[in-house]
CSV table of C-alpha atoms in Angstrom, one decimal:
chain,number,residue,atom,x,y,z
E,12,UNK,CA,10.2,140.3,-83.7
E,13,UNK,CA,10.2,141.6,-80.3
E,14,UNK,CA,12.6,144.3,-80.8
E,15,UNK,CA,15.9,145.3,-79.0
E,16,UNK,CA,15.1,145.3,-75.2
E,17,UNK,CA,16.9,146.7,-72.1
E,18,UNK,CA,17.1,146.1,-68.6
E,19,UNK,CA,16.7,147.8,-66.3
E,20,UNK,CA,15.3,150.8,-67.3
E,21,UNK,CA,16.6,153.1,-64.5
E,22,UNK,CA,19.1,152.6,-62.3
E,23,UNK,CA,19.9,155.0,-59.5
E,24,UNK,CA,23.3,154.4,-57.5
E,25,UNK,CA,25.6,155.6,-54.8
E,26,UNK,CA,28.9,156.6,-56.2
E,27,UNK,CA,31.9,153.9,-55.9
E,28,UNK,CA,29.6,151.3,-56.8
E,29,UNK,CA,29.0,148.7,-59.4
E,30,UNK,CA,26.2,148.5,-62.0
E,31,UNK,CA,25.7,146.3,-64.8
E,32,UNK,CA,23.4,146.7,-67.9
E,33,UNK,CA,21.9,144.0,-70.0
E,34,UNK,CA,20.6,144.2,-73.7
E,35,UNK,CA,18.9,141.9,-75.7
E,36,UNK,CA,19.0,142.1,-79.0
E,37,UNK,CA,16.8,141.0,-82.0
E,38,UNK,CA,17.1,137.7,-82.2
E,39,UNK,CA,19.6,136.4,-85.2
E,40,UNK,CA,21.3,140.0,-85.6
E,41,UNK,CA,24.6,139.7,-85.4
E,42,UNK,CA,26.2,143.3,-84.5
E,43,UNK,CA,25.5,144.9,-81.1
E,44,UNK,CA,25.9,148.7,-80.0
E,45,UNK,CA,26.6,150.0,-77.1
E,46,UNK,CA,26.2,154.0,-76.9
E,47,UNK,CA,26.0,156.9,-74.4
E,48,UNK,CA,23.6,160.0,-74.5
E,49,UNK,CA,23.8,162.7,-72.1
E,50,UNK,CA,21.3,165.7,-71.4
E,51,UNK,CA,21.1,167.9,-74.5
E,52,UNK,CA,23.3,165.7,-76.7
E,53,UNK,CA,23.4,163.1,-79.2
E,54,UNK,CA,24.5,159.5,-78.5
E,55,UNK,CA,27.8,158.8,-78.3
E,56,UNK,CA,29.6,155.4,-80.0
E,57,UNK,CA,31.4,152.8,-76.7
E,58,UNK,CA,31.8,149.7,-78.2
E,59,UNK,CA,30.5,147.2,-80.6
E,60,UNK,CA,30.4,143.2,-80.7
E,61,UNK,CA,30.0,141.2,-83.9
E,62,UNK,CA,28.9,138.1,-82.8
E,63,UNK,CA,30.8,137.3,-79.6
E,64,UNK,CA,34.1,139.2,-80.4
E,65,UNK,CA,34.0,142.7,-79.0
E,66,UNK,CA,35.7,144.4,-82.4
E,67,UNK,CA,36.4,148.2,-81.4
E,68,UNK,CA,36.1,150.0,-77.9
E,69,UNK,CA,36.1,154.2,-78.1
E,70,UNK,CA,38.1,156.1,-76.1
E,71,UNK,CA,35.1,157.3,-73.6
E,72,UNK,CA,35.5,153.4,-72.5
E,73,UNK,CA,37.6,153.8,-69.4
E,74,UNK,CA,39.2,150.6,-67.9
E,75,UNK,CA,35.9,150.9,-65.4
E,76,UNK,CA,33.9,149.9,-68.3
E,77,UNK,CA,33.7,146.8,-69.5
E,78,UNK,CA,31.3,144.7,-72.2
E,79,UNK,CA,30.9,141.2,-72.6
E,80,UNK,CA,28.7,139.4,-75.3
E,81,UNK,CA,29.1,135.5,-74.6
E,82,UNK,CA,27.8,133.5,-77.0
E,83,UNK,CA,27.2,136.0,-79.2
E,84,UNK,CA,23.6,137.0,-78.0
E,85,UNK,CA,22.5,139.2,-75.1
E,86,UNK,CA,25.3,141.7,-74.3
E,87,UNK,CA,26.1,143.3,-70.4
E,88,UNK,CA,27.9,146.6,-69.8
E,89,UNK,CA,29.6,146.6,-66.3
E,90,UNK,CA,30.5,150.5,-64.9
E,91,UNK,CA,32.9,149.5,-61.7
E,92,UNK,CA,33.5,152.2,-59.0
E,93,UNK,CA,31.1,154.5,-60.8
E,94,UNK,CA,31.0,158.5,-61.0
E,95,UNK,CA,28.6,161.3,-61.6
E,96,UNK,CA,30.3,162.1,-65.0
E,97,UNK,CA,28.7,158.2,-65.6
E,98,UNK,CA,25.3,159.5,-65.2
E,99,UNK,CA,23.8,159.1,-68.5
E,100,UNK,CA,21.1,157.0,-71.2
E,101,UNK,CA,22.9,154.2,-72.1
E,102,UNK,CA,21.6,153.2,-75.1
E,103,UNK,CA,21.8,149.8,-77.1
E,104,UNK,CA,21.4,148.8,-80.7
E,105,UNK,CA,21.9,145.8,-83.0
E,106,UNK,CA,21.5,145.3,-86.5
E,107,UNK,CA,22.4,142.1,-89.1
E,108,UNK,CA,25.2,142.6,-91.1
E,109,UNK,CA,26.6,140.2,-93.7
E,110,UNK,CA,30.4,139.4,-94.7
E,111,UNK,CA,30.2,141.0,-98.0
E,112,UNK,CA,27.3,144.3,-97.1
E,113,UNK,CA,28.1,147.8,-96.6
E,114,UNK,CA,27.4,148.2,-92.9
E,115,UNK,CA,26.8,151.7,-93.8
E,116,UNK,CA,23.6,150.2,-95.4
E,117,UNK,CA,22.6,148.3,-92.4
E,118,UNK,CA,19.7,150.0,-90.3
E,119,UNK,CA,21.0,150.0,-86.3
E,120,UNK,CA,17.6,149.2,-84.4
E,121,UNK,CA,17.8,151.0,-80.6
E,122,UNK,CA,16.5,149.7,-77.3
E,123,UNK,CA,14.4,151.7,-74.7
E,124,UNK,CA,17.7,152.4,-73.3
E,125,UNK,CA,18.9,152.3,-68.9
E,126,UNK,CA,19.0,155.6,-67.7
E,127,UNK,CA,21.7,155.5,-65.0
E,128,UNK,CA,21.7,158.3,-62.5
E,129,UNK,CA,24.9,158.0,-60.0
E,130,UNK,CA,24.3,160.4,-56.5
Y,2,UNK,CA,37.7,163.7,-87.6
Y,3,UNK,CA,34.0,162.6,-89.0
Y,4,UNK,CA,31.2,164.6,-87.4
Y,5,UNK,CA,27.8,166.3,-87.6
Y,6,UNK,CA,26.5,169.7,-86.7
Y,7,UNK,CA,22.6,170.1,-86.9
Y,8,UNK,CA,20.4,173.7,-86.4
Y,9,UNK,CA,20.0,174.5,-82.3
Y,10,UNK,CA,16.9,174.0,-81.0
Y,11,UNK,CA,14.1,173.9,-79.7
Y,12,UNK,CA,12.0,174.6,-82.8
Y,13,UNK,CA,8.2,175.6,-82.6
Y,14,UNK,CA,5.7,174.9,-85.2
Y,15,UNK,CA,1.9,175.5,-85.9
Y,16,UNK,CA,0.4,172.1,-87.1
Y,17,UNK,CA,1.0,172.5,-91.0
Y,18,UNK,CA,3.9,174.7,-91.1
Y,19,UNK,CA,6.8,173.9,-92.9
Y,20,UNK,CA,9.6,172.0,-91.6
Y,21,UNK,CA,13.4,172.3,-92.0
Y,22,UNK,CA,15.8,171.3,-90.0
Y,23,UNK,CA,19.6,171.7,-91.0
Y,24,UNK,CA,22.3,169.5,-90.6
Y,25,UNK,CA,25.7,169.4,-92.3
Y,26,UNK,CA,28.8,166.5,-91.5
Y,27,UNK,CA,32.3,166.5,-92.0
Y,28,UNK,CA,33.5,162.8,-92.9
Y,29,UNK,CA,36.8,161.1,-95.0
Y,30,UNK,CA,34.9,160.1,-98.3
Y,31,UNK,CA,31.5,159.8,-99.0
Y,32,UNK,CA,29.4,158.5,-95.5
Y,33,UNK,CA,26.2,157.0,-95.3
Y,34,UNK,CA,23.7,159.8,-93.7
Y,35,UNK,CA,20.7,158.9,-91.4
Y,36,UNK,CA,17.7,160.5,-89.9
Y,37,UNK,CA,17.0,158.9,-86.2
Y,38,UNK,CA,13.8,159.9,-84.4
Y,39,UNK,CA,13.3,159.6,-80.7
Y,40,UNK,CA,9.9,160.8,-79.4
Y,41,UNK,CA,8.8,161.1,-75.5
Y,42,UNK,CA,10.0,158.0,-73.7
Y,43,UNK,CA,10.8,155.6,-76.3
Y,44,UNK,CA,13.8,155.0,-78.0
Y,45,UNK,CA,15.8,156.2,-81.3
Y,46,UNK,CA,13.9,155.1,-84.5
Y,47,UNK,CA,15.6,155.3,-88.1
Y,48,UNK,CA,13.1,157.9,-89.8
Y,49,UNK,CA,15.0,157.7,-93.5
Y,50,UNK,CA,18.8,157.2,-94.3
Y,51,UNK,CA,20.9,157.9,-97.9
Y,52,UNK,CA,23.6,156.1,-98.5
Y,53,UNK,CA,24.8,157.7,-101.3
Y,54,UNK,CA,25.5,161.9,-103.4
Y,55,UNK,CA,21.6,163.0,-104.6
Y,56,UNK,CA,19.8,160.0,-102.8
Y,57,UNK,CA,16.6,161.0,-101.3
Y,58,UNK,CA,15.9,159.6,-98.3
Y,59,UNK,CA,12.0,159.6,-97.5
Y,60,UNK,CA,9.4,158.0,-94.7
Y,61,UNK,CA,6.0,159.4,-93.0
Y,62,UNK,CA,6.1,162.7,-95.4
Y,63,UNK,CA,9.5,163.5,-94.0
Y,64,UNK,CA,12.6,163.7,-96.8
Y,65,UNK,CA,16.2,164.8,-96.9
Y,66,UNK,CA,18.4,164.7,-100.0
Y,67,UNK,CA,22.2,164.1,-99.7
Y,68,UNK,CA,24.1,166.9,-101.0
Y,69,UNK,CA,27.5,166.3,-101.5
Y,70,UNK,CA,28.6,169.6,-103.0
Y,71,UNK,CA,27.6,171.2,-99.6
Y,72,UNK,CA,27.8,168.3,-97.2
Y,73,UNK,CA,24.6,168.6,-96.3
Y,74,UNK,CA,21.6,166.6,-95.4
Y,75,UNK,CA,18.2,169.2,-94.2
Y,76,UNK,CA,15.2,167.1,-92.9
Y,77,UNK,CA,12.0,168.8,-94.6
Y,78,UNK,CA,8.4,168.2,-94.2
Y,79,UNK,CA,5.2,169.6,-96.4
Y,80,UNK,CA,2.9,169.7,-92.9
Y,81,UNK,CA,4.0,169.4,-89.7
Y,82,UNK,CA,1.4,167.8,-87.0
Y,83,UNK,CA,1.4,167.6,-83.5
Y,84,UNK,CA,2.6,164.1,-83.4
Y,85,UNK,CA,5.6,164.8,-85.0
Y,86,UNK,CA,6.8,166.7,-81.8
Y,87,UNK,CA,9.7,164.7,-81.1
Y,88,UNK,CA,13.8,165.0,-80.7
Y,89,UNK,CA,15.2,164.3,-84.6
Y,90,UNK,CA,19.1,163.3,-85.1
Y,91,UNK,CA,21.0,163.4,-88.0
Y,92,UNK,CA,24.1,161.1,-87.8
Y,93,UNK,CA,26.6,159.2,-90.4
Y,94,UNK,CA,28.2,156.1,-90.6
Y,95,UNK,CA,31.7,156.4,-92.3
Y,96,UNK,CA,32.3,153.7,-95.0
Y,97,UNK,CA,36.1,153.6,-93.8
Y,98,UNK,CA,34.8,152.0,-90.5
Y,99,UNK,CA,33.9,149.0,-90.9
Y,100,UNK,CA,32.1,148.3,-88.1
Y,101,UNK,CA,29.1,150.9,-88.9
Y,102,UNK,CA,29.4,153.1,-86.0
Y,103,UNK,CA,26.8,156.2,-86.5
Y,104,UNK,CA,28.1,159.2,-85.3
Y,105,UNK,CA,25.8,161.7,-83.8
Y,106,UNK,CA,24.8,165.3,-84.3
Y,107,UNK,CA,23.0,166.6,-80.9
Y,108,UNK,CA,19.5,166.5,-81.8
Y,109,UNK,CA,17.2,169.1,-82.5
Y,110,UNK,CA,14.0,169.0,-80.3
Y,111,UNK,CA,10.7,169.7,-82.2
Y,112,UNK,CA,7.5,171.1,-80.9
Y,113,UNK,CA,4.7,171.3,-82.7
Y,114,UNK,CA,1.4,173.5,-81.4
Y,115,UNK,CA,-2.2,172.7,-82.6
C-alpha cells in the first residue's frame, strides 16, 4: 500500500493559464476527494467521484474547474484561465466505501497534496 | 448549515504539559467527528474519529470523547512532546450526506518547546 500520491507537488503559474492536477489513489478504493486549503484555514470539500461517476460538485467549483476520474482510478483536476483567488493546497483523498457502510465510518486517507501558487 | 469551530491558535506547550484543544460543530442529527493531523510538510493524517454520542475516540495518547449534550469534541493529551508539534483539525462528516464529505474546522497549530 503505497498511499494516496499527488503530482506535482508545486505548481507556480502566470495568471490566464491552464493547470491540471493528478491524484492517485490507493489502489482498490473506490471514493476520491478532491479539497482546497488555503493559508490559515481548514480544507475545504470540491468534489467527489465514486468510482468513475463524479456524484456531487460544491459550490467553490466554478465552471473553470473541472474533474474527471476515467476508469474509475487516478483522478485530474483541470483550473482553466486561472486566478490568484486559485492559489491554494489542493488536497486529495480516497477511501473504500461499500454499498451498505456508513461513509461516516470510512477513514478518508490524504495525499501530499499540489500547492498551486498563481502570480 | 453543518460546521466546526475549534480554539484559535497558535498554542505553546512545555514537553509534558497538558493538552486541550476545543472544538465544537453544528450539524443536522448526529455526525460522525474526526481528529486529522497534519505535521510539517506531509499531509492530513486521521489521528482518532467517533462516530457516535459518548464514543471515545483514542490513538498515540491523544483522546476526545463525543459530547452530544454540548456538541463538543476537545482533543486532550496526558504529556505533550516535541513531536507532537503539528497543525490538528477537527472536522465531521454528516450522516445525511451520503457521500462522506468531512467538513473542516480551521486547524489549530501546536507548538511544543523542550
Amino acid at each position: 500500500d503505497t498511499g494516496v500520491s499527488q503530482d506535482p507537488r508545486h505548481k507556480i503559474t502566470k495568471r490566464g493559464q491552464n493547470v491540471t492536477f493528478r491524484c492517485d489513489p490507493i489502489s482498490e478504493h473506490n471514493r476520491l476527494y478532491w479539497y482546497r486549503q488555503t493559508l490559515g484555514q481548514g480544507p475545504e470539500f470540491l468534489t467527489y467521484f465514486q468510482n468513475e461517476a463524479q456524484l456531487e460538485k460544491s459550490r467553490l467549483l466554478s465552471d473553470r474547474f473541472s474533474a474527471e476520474r476515467p476508469k474509475g482510478s487516478f483522478s485530474t483536476l483541470e483550473i482553466q484561465r486561472t486566478e490568484q483567488g486559485d492559489s491554494a493546497m489542493y488536497l486529495c483523498a480516497s477511501s473504500r466505501t461499500s454499498g451498505t457502510s456508513n461513509s461516516g465510518t470510512d477513514t478518508q486517507y490524504f495525499g501530499p497534496g499540489t500547492r498551486l501558487t498563481v502570480l | 448549515g453543518n460546521s466546526v469551530t475549534q480554539m484559535e491558535g497558535p498554542v505553546t506547550l512545555s514537553e509534558e504539559a497538558f493538552l486541550t484543544i476545543n472544538c465544537t460543530y453544528t450539524a443536522t442529527g448526529y455526525p460522525s467527528l474526526f481528529w486529522y493531523v497534519q505535521y510539517p510538510g506531509e499531509g492530513l493524517q486521521l489521528l482518532l474519529k467517533a462516530t457516535k454520542a459518548d464514543d471515545k475516540g483514542s490513538n498515540k495518547g491523544f483522546e476526545a470523547t463525543y459530547r452530544k449534550e454540548t456538541t463538543s469534541f476537545h482533543l486532550e493529551k496526558g504529556s505533550v512532546q516535541v513531536s507532537d508539534s503539528a497543525v490538528y483539525f477537527c472536522a465531521l462528516i454528516s450522516l445525511y450526506n451520503q457521500g462522506g464529505k468531512l467538513i473542516f474546522g480551521q486547524g489549530t497549530e501546536l507548538s511544543v518547546k523542550p
